[in-house]
């Protein structure tokens, strides 16, 4: 009868005391391999495995390995490779579960936010010139409005108010150009709103002029209010 090796399961001569293939000590002779005991109960069986990646001193020495445990080796399962950037996963720990793969950053790259911050739009030279012209047009009409409201007052008082309003408008213009450089409206929408404002102001001015037949002072007062409101709205829309 041939002797079967308890470690590798191969047949050897009956006169041999050691396996010619793996060198293990031979047990008594067997005629059928199915009569072998389970490998865990055979003599000379060693449950050897390599240390986990967490026990390695140098991360460069981490290599993938295959477990020698029979339950895993019989199924052809292998322990996954452990990288130095993640915690070691012990498949033999009680209640252990597969680690969830996280996001993998690009090598050598900085993290980039998903939503980039929106930069405000800066006013160009051409848009600043058009806005300045619209502002001066609104300032001019607002001065007419102040004169219409103060039409019944003495000319000296009316002139003082008009000069003060003109000085305030001229001082405000460079300040707006310097410190307010990021408008909300684009040039197309700005011109559209200016056109609508001009249309509404023109209609209101016709209504105010129709009052002249009833009362001349009231007509001047109404036209002054219309010009003042239209001028202020035009100046605001010029740089909004």
mmCIF file of C-alpha atoms in Angstrom:
data_model
loop_
_atom_site.group_PDB
_atom_site.id
_atom_site.type_symbol
_atom_site.label_atom_id
_atom_site.label_comp_id
_atom_site.label_asym_id
_atom_site.label_seq_id
_atom_site.Cartn_x
_atom_site.Cartn_y
_atom_site.Cartn_z
ATOM 1 C CA UNK A 1 0.000 0.000 0.000
ATOM 2 C CA UNK A 2 1.082 3.531 -0.659
ATOM 3 C CA UNK A 3 1.320 6.072 2.081
ATOM 4 C CA UNK A 4 -0.550 9.383 1.735
ATOM 5 C CA UNK A 5 0.972 12.604 3.026
ATOM 6 C CA UNK A 6 -1.301 14.253 5.617
ATOM 7 C CA UNK A 7 -0.149 17.718 4.490
ATOM 8 C CA UNK A 8 -0.225 17.679 0.689
ATOM 9 C CA UNK A 9 -2.274 14.488 0.181
ATOM 10 C CA UNK A 10 0.102 12.911 -2.326
ATOM 11 C CA UNK A 11 0.998 9.212 -2.371
ATOM 12 C CA UNK A 12 4.456 7.971 -1.409
ATOM 13 C CA UNK A 13 6.172 4.591 -1.229
ATOM 14 C CA UNK A 14 5.286 2.341 1.679
ATOM 15 C CA UNK A 15 8.912 2.273 2.801
ATOM 16 C CA UNK A 16 9.168 6.069 3.006
ATOM 17 C CA UNK A 17 8.899 7.789 6.377
ATOM 18 C CA UNK A 18 8.839 11.310 4.943
ATOM 19 C CA UNK A 19 6.914 12.828 2.037
ATOM 20 C CA UNK A 20 9.018 13.113 -1.110
ATOM 21 C CA UNK A 21 7.060 16.239 -2.156
ATOM 22 C CA UNK A 22 6.724 18.415 0.954
ATOM 23 C CA UNK A 23 8.968 16.658 3.504
ATOM 24 C CA UNK A 24 6.244 16.108 6.113
ATOM 25 C CA UNK A 25 6.187 12.998 8.327
ATOM 26 C CA UNK A 26 4.055 10.278 6.798
ATOM 27 C CA UNK A 27 1.251 8.720 8.774
ATOM 28 C CA UNK A 28 -0.036 5.184 8.396
ATOM 29 C CA UNK A 29 -0.918 3.888 4.951
ATOM 30 C CA UNK A 30 -4.218 4.868 3.321
ATOM 31 C CA UNK A 31 -5.756 3.369 0.258
ATOM 32 C CA UNK A 32 -8.246 6.167 -0.415
ATOM 33 C CA UNK A 33 -7.719 9.922 -0.084
ATOM 34 C CA UNK A 34 -11.274 10.375 1.134
ATOM 35 C CA UNK A 35 -10.338 8.548 4.353
ATOM 36 C CA UNK A 36 -8.036 11.359 5.388
ATOM 37 C CA UNK A 37 -8.987 13.350 8.429
ATOM 38 C CA UNK A 38 -9.732 17.052 8.057
ATOM 39 C CA UNK A 39 -6.582 19.071 7.658
ATOM 40 C CA UNK A 40 -7.188 20.863 10.960
ATOM 41 C CA UNK A 41 -6.995 17.460 12.767
ATOM 42 C CA UNK A 42 -4.004 16.072 10.899
ATOM 43 C CA UNK A 43 -0.608 15.892 12.536
ATOM 44 C CA UNK A 44 1.816 18.631 11.612
ATOM 45 C CA UNK A 45 -0.836 21.108 10.437
ATOM 46 C CA UNK A 46 0.141 24.709 11.185
ATOM 47 C CA UNK A 47 -2.255 27.643 10.754
ATOM 48 C CA UNK A 48 0.330 30.139 9.572
ATOM 49 C CA UNK A 49 -0.393 33.568 8.212
ATOM 50 C CA UNK A 50 1.577 36.696 7.548
ATOM 51 C CA UNK A 51 1.268 39.743 9.854
ATOM 52 C CA UNK A 52 -1.262 42.435 9.012
ATOM 53 C CA UNK A 53 -0.237 45.699 7.404
ATOM 54 C CA UNK A 54 -0.795 47.567 10.691
ATOM 55 C CA UNK A 55 2.031 45.545 12.315
ATOM 56 C CA UNK A 56 4.576 46.326 9.614
ATOM 57 C CA UNK A 57 7.230 48.863 10.559
ATOM 58 C CA UNK A 58 7.838 50.182 7.066
ATOM 59 C CA UNK A 59 4.858 50.988 4.786
ATOM 60 C CA UNK A 60 7.023 50.126 1.773
ATOM 61 C CA UNK A 61 7.184 46.518 2.999
ATOM 62 C CA UNK A 62 3.414 46.037 2.636
ATOM 63 C CA UNK A 63 2.745 43.319 0.065
ATOM 64 C CA UNK A 64 -0.413 41.407 -0.812
ATOM 65 C CA UNK A 65 -0.480 37.933 0.702
ATOM 66 C CA UNK A 66 -2.689 34.863 0.621
ATOM 67 C CA UNK A 67 -3.973 33.351 3.819
ATOM 68 C CA UNK A 68 -3.087 29.723 4.605
ATOM 69 C CA UNK A 69 -6.284 29.198 6.583
ATOM 70 C CA UNK A 70 -8.114 26.196 5.056
ATOM 71 C CA UNK A 71 -11.541 27.894 5.072
ATOM 72 C CA UNK A 72 -10.247 30.713 2.898
ATOM 73 C CA UNK A 73 -7.758 28.699 0.856
ATOM 74 C CA UNK A 74 -10.368 26.098 -0.088
ATOM 75 C CA UNK A 75 -12.593 28.820 -1.549
ATOM 76 C CA UNK A 76 -9.749 30.508 -3.394
ATOM 77 C CA UNK A 77 -10.273 33.734 -1.425
ATOM 78 C CA UNK A 78 -7.384 36.086 -0.844
ATOM 79 C CA UNK A 79 -6.930 38.897 1.602
ATOM 80 C CA UNK A 80 -7.115 42.301 -0.104
ATOM 81 C CA UNK A 81 -4.070 44.494 -0.431
ATOM 82 C CA UNK A 82 -3.710 47.135 2.254
ATOM 83 C CA UNK A 83 -2.452 50.599 1.393
ATOM 84 C CA UNK A 84 -0.525 52.728 3.831
ATOM 85 C CA UNK A 85 -3.095 55.564 3.666
ATOM 86 C CA UNK A 86 -5.992 53.503 5.128
ATOM 87 C CA UNK A 87 -6.473 51.573 8.337
ATOM 88 C CA UNK A 88 -5.649 47.852 8.208
ATOM 89 C CA UNK A 89 -8.554 45.494 7.790
ATOM 90 C CA UNK A 90 -8.406 42.266 9.788
ATOM 91 C CA UNK A 91 -10.612 39.585 8.142
ATOM 92 C CA UNK A 92 -10.261 37.320 11.214
ATOM 93 C CA UNK A 93 -11.621 39.872 13.682
ATOM 94 C CA UNK A 94 -15.058 39.136 15.067
ATOM 95 C CA UNK A 95 -17.741 41.208 13.332
ATOM 96 C CA UNK A 96 -15.295 42.567 10.761
ATOM 97 C CA UNK A 97 -16.809 44.073 7.629
ATOM 98 C CA UNK A 98 -15.375 45.138 4.317
ATOM 99 C CA UNK A 99 -14.044 48.715 4.400
ATOM 100 C CA UNK A 100 -16.008 51.114 2.244
ATOM 101 C CA UNK A 101 -13.805 52.586 -0.473
ATOM 102 C CA UNK A 102 -13.575 56.334 -0.050
ATOM 103 C CA UNK A 103 -12.850 59.085 -2.544
ATOM 104 C CA UNK A 104 -9.477 58.783 -4.195
ATOM 105 C CA UNK A 105 -7.778 62.205 -4.564
ATOM 106 C CA UNK A 106 -5.644 62.908 -7.583
ATOM 107 C CA UNK A 107 -1.948 62.492 -6.940
ATOM 108 C CA UNK A 108 -0.141 65.802 -6.638
ATOM 109 C CA UNK A 109 -3.343 67.843 -6.901
ATOM 110 C CA UNK A 110 -5.046 70.133 -4.447
ATOM 111 C CA UNK A 111 -8.695 69.523 -3.457
ATOM 112 C CA UNK A 112 -11.040 71.516 -5.635
ATOM 113 C CA UNK A 113 -14.468 72.597 -4.419
ATOM 114 C CA UNK A 114 -17.462 71.440 -6.449
ATOM 115 C CA UNK A 115 -19.050 74.771 -6.654
ATOM 116 C CA UNK A 116 -16.591 77.515 -7.491
ATOM 117 C CA UNK A 117 -17.220 80.929 -6.025
ATOM 118 C CA UNK A 118 -18.865 83.248 -8.529
ATOM 119 C CA UNK A 119 -16.770 86.327 -9.225
ATOM 120 C CA UNK A 120 -18.655 89.655 -9.484
ATOM 121 C CA UNK A 121 -18.660 91.320 -12.895
ATOM 122 C CA UNK A 122 -16.482 94.426 -13.168
ATOM 123 C CA UNK A 123 -17.638 97.500 -15.100
ATOM 124 C CA UNK A 124 -15.709 98.202 -18.292
ATOM 125 C CA UNK A 125 -14.644 101.554 -19.692
ATOM 126 C CA UNK A 126 -17.363 101.692 -22.342
ATOM 127 C CA UNK A 127 -20.069 100.791 -19.846
ATOM 128 C CA UNK A 128 -18.714 103.375 -17.391
ATOM 129 C CA UNK A 129 -18.898 106.073 -20.097
ATOM 130 C CA UNK A 130 -22.507 105.222 -20.979
ATOM 131 C CA UNK A 131 -23.460 105.123 -17.297
ATOM 132 C CA UNK A 132 -21.854 108.537 -16.756
ATOM 133 C CA UNK A 133 -23.826 110.059 -19.645
ATOM 134 C CA UNK A 134 -27.070 108.591 -18.294
ATOM 135 C CA UNK A 135 -26.238 109.907 -14.823
ATOM 136 C CA UNK A 136 -25.604 113.436 -16.140
ATOM 137 C CA UNK A 137 -28.864 113.319 -18.102
ATOM 138 C CA UNK A 138 -30.778 112.336 -14.982
ATOM 139 C CA UNK A 139 -28.995 115.003 -12.920
ATOM 140 C CA UNK A 140 -29.888 117.665 -15.486
ATOM 141 C CA UNK A 141 -33.583 116.766 -15.409
ATOM 142 C CA UNK A 142 -33.617 116.553 -11.621
ATOM 143 C CA UNK A 143 -32.347 120.164 -11.470
ATOM 144 C CA UNK A 144 -35.300 121.173 -13.656
ATOM 145 C CA UNK A 145 -37.531 119.356 -11.206
ATOM 146 C CA UNK A 146 -36.082 121.290 -8.266
ATOM 147 C CA UNK A 147 -36.627 124.540 -10.177
ATOM 148 C CA UNK A 148 -40.235 123.592 -10.938
ATOM 149 C CA UNK A 149 -40.957 122.792 -7.293
ATOM 150 C CA UNK A 150 -39.460 126.140 -6.150
ATOM 151 C CA UNK A 151 -41.014 128.194 -8.956
ATOM 152 C CA UNK A 152 -43.150 130.267 -6.542
ATOM 153 C CA UNK A 153 -40.172 131.135 -4.289
ATOM 154 C CA UNK A 154 -37.810 134.040 -4.822
ATOM 155 C CA UNK A 155 -35.235 133.574 -7.541
ATOM 156 C CA UNK A 156 -32.350 133.805 -5.054
ATOM 157 C CA UNK A 157 -33.676 130.964 -2.923
ATOM 158 C CA UNK A 158 -34.397 128.858 -6.001
ATOM 159 C CA UNK A 159 -30.875 129.478 -7.354
ATOM 160 C CA UNK A 160 -29.298 128.443 -4.032
ATOM 161 C CA UNK A 161 -31.241 125.174 -3.949
ATOM 162 C CA UNK A 162 -30.384 124.427 -7.568
ATOM 163 C CA UNK A 163 -26.664 125.102 -7.001
ATOM 164 C CA UNK A 164 -26.576 122.919 -3.880
ATOM 165 C CA UNK A 165 -28.324 120.068 -5.711
ATOM 166 C CA UNK A 166 -25.934 120.417 -8.664
ATOM 167 C CA UNK A 167 -22.878 120.346 -6.360
ATOM 168 C CA UNK A 168 -24.138 117.214 -4.585
ATOM 169 C CA UNK A 169 -24.717 115.435 -7.890
ATOM 170 C CA UNK A 170 -21.260 116.348 -9.222
ATOM 171 C CA UNK A 171 -19.539 115.216 -6.008
ATOM 172 C CA UNK A 172 -21.463 111.944 -5.973
ATOM 173 C CA UNK A 173 -20.501 111.007 -9.548
ATOM 174 C CA UNK A 174 -16.727 110.340 -9.034
ATOM 175 C CA UNK A 175 -17.404 108.565 -5.743
ATOM 176 C CA UNK A 176 -19.750 106.137 -7.477
ATOM 177 C CA UNK A 177 -17.260 105.580 -10.302
ATOM 178 C CA UNK A 178 -14.436 104.803 -7.854
ATOM 179 C CA UNK A 179 -16.121 102.729 -5.160
ATOM 180 C CA UNK A 180 -18.967 101.056 -7.051
ATOM 181 C CA UNK A 181 -17.279 99.052 -9.822
ATOM 182 C CA UNK A 182 -19.412 95.894 -9.851
ATOM 183 C CA UNK A 183 -22.889 96.671 -11.248
ATOM 184 C CA UNK A 184 -25.826 94.313 -10.916
ATOM 185 C CA UNK A 185 -27.396 95.051 -14.309
ATOM 186 C CA UNK A 186 -25.759 94.406 -17.646
ATOM 187 C CA UNK A 187 -25.670 97.122 -20.274
ATOM 188 C CA UNK A 188 -28.568 95.703 -22.304
ATOM 189 C CA UNK A 189 -30.930 95.480 -19.322
ATOM 190 C CA UNK A 190 -29.796 98.915 -18.138
ATOM 191 C CA UNK A 191 -30.697 100.553 -21.451
ATOM 192 C CA UNK A 192 -34.014 98.681 -21.508
ATOM 193 C CA UNK A 193 -34.977 99.961 -18.051
ATOM 194 C CA UNK A 194 -33.841 103.478 -18.959
ATOM 195 C CA UNK A 195 -36.064 103.389 -22.045
ATOM 196 C CA UNK A 196 -39.074 102.218 -20.040
ATOM 197 C CA UNK A 197 -38.434 104.932 -17.450
ATOM 198 C CA UNK A 198 -38.236 107.566 -20.204
ATOM 199 C CA UNK A 199 -41.538 106.377 -21.674
ATOM 200 C CA UNK A 200 -43.324 106.493 -18.318
ATOM 201 C CA UNK A 201 -41.824 109.906 -17.512
ATOM 202 C CA UNK A 202 -42.902 111.301 -20.875
ATOM 203 C CA UNK A 203 -46.487 110.130 -20.321
ATOM 204 C CA UNK A 204 -46.555 111.659 -16.839
ATOM 205 C CA UNK A 205 -45.126 114.896 -18.207
ATOM 206 C CA UNK A 206 -47.962 115.091 -20.761
ATOM 207 C CA UNK A 207 -50.476 114.624 -17.968
ATOM 208 C CA UNK A 208 -48.801 117.378 -15.927
ATOM 209 C CA UNK A 209 -48.804 119.723 -18.927
ATOM 210 C CA UNK A 210 -52.538 119.147 -19.371
ATOM 211 C CA UNK A 211 -53.105 120.631 -15.918
ATOM 212 C CA UNK A 212 -51.728 123.989 -17.106
ATOM 213 C CA UNK A 213 -55.165 124.981 -18.392
ATOM 214 C CA UNK A 214 -56.593 124.549 -14.900
ATOM 215 C CA UNK A 215 -53.850 126.133 -12.803
ATOM 216 C CA UNK A 216 -50.431 127.300 -13.962
ATOM 217 C CA UNK A 217 -48.683 127.031 -10.538
ATOM 218 C CA UNK A 218 -50.098 123.533 -10.083
ATOM 219 C CA UNK A 219 -48.879 122.549 -13.547
ATOM 220 C CA UNK A 220 -45.331 123.762 -12.771
ATOM 221 C CA UNK A 221 -45.410 121.891 -9.487
ATOM 222 C CA UNK A 222 -46.587 118.668 -11.181
ATOM 223 C CA UNK A 223 -43.972 118.929 -13.937
ATOM 224 C CA UNK A 224 -41.314 119.606 -11.303
ATOM 225 C CA UNK A 225 -42.240 116.417 -9.434
ATOM 226 C CA UNK A 226 -42.208 114.369 -12.654
ATOM 227 C CA UNK A 227 -38.792 115.727 -13.724
ATOM 228 C CA UNK A 228 -37.315 115.236 -10.263
ATOM 229 C CA UNK A 229 -38.538 111.638 -9.958
ATOM 230 C CA UNK A 230 -37.463 110.765 -13.488
ATOM 231 C CA UNK A 231 -34.020 112.286 -12.933
ATOM 232 C CA UNK A 232 -33.433 110.433 -9.662
ATOM 233 C CA UNK A 233 -34.567 107.088 -11.126
ATOM 234 C CA UNK A 234 -32.338 107.636 -14.175
ATOM 235 C CA UNK A 235 -29.302 108.360 -11.975
ATOM 236 C CA UNK A 236 -29.920 105.248 -9.882
ATOM 237 C CA UNK A 237 -30.353 102.986 -12.915
ATOM 238 C CA UNK A 238 -27.232 104.452 -14.534
ATOM 239 C CA UNK A 239 -24.940 102.693 -12.039
ATOM 240 C CA UNK A 240 -27.141 99.923 -10.610
#
